[in-house]
mmCIF file of C-alpha atoms in Angstrom:
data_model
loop_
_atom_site.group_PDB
_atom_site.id
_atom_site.type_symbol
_atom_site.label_atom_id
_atom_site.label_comp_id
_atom_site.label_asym_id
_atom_site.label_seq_id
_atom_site.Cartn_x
_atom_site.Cartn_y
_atom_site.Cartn_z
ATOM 1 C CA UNK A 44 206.703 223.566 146.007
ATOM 2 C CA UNK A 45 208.822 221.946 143.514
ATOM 3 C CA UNK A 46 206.791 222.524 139.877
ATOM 4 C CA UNK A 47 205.935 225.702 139.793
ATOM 5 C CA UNK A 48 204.937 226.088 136.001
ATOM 6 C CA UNK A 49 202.679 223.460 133.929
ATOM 7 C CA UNK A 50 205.729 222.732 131.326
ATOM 8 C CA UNK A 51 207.647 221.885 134.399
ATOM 9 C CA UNK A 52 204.644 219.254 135.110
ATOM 10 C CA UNK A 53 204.694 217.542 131.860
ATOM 11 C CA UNK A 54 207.896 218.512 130.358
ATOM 12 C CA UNK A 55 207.134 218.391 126.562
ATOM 13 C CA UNK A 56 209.181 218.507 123.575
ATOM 14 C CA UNK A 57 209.243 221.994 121.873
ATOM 15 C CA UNK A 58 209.424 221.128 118.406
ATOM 16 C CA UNK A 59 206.293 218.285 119.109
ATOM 17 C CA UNK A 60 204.532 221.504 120.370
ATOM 18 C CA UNK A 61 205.133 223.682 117.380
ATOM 19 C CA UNK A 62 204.490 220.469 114.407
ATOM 20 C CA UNK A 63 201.161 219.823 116.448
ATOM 21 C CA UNK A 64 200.130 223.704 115.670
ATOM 22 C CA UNK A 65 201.572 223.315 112.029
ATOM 23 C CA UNK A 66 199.524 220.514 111.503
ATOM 24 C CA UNK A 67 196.141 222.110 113.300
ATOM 25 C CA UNK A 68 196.808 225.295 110.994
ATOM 26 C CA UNK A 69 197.150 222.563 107.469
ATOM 27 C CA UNK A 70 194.291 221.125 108.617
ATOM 28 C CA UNK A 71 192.072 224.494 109.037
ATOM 29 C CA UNK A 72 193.826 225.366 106.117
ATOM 30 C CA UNK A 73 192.807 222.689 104.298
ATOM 31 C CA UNK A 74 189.083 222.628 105.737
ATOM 32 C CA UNK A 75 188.710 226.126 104.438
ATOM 33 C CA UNK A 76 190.076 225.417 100.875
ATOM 34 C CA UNK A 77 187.698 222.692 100.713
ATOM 35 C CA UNK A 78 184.601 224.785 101.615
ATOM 36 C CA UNK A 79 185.752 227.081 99.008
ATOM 37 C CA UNK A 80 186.241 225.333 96.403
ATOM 38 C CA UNK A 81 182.440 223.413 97.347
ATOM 39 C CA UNK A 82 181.114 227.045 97.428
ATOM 40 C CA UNK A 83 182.594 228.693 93.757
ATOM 41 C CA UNK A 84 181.051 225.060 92.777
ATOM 42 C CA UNK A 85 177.891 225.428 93.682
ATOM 43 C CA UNK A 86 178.099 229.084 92.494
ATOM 44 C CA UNK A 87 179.471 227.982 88.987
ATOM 45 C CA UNK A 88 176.177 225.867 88.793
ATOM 46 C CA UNK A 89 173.905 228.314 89.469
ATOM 47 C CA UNK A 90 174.830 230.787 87.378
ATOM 48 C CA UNK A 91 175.538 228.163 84.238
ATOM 49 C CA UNK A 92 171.897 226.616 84.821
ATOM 50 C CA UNK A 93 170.696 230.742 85.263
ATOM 51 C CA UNK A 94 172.178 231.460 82.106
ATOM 52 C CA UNK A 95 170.993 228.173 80.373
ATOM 53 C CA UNK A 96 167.753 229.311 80.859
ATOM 54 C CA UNK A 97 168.238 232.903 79.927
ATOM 55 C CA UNK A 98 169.702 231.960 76.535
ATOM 56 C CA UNK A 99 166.629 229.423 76.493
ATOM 57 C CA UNK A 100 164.058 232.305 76.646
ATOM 58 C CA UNK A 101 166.133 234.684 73.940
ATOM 59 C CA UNK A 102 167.102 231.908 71.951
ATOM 60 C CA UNK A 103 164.214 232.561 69.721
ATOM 61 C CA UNK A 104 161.854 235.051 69.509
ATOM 62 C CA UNK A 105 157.827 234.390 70.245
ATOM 63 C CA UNK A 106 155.992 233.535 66.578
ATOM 64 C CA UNK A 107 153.464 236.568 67.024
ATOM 65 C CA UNK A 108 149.926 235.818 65.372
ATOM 66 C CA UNK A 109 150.142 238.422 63.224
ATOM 67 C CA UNK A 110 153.392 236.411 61.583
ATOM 68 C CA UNK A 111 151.539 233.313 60.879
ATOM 69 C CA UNK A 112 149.857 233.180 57.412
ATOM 70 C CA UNK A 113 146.910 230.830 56.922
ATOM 71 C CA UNK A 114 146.280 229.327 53.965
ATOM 72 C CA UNK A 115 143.191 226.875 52.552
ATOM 73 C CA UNK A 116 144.249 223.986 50.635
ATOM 74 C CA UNK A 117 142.473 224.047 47.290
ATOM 75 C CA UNK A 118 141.514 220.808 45.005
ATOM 76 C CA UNK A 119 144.850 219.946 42.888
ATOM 77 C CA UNK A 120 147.611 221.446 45.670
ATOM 78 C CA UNK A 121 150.228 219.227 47.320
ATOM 79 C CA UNK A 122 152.767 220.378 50.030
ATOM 80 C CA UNK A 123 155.295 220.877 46.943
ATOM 81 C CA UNK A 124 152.937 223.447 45.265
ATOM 82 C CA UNK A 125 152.529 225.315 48.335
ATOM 83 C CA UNK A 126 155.836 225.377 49.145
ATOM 84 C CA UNK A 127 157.074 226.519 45.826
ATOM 85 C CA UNK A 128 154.402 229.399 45.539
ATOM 86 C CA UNK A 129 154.962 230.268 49.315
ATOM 87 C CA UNK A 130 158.616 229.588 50.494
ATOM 88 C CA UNK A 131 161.415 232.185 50.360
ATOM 89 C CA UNK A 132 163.288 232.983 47.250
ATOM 90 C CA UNK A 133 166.569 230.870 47.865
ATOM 91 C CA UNK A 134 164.935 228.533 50.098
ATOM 92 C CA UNK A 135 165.072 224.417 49.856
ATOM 93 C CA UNK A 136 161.260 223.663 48.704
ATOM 94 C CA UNK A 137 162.363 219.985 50.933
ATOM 95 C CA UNK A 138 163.128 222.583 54.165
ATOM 96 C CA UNK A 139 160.313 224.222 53.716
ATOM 97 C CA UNK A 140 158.146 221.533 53.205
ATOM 98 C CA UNK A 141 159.060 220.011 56.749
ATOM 99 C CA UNK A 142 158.565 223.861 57.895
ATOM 100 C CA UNK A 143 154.998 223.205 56.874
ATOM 101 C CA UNK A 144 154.728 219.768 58.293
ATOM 102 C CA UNK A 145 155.913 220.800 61.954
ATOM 103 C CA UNK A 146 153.773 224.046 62.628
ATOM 104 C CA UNK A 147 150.595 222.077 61.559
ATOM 105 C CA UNK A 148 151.597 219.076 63.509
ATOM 106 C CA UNK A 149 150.951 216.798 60.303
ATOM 107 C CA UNK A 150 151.725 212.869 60.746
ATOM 108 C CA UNK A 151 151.699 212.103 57.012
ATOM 109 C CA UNK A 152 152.453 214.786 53.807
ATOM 110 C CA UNK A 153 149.489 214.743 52.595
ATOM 111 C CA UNK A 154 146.752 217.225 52.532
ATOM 112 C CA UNK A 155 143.216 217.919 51.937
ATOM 113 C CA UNK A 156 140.748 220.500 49.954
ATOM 114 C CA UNK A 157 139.114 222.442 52.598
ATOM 115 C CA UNK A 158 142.125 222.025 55.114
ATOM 116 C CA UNK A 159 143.478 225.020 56.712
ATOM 117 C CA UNK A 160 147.367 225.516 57.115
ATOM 118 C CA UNK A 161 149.696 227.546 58.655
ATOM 119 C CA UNK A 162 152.972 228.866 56.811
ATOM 120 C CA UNK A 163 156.445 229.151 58.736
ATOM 121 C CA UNK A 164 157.289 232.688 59.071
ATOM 122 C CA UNK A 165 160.669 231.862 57.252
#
């Protein structure tokens, strides 16, 4: 018998053999850095679109009914005179006249004897 070993078969180069396994273990290497890094990705999202929606919910707290005056427009009052006699102390009359405007949902300024309106809780 003249080979008697599978080297002796196909006689290969040692240093081919051992930059062949370098390059398999860069490539698993690589493979598993790139997994990682996709994983702590998709992590990072979660918890930034988890926390977006936690500081969504505490962001402001719930208007309670209880909070909310109500308040009938008499003949003779405009948003300014309700906003003067009804605002805060150091508040802009202006900011609290759009206060007024957005919690009732109004399209123009203008309001009504009769109409009901709700205050910001300021």
């Amino acid at each position: 018998m003249k080979y008697s070993t599978y080297q002796s078969i196909f006689p290969m180069n040692l240093e081919n053999l051992q930059e062949t396994r370098k390059e398999g273990k860069v490539c698993l290497l690589q493979a598993l850095t790139n997994t990682l890094l996709l994983k702590l990705l998709i992590l990072v999202i979660i918890v930034w679109v988890a926390g977006a929606g936690v500081l969504t919910v505490f962001a402001a707290p719930p208007v309670s009914n209880e909070e909310v005056i109500k308040l009938t427009v008499q003949p003779g009052d405009t948003l300014w005179k309700i906003a003067v006699n009804h605002k805060p102390e150091r508040m802009d009359t202006r900011v609290y006249i759009e206060g007024i405007v957005r919690i009732n949902g109004l399209e123009d300024r203008g309001v009504q004897a009769g109409q009901v309106l709700k205050l910001p809780p300021f």
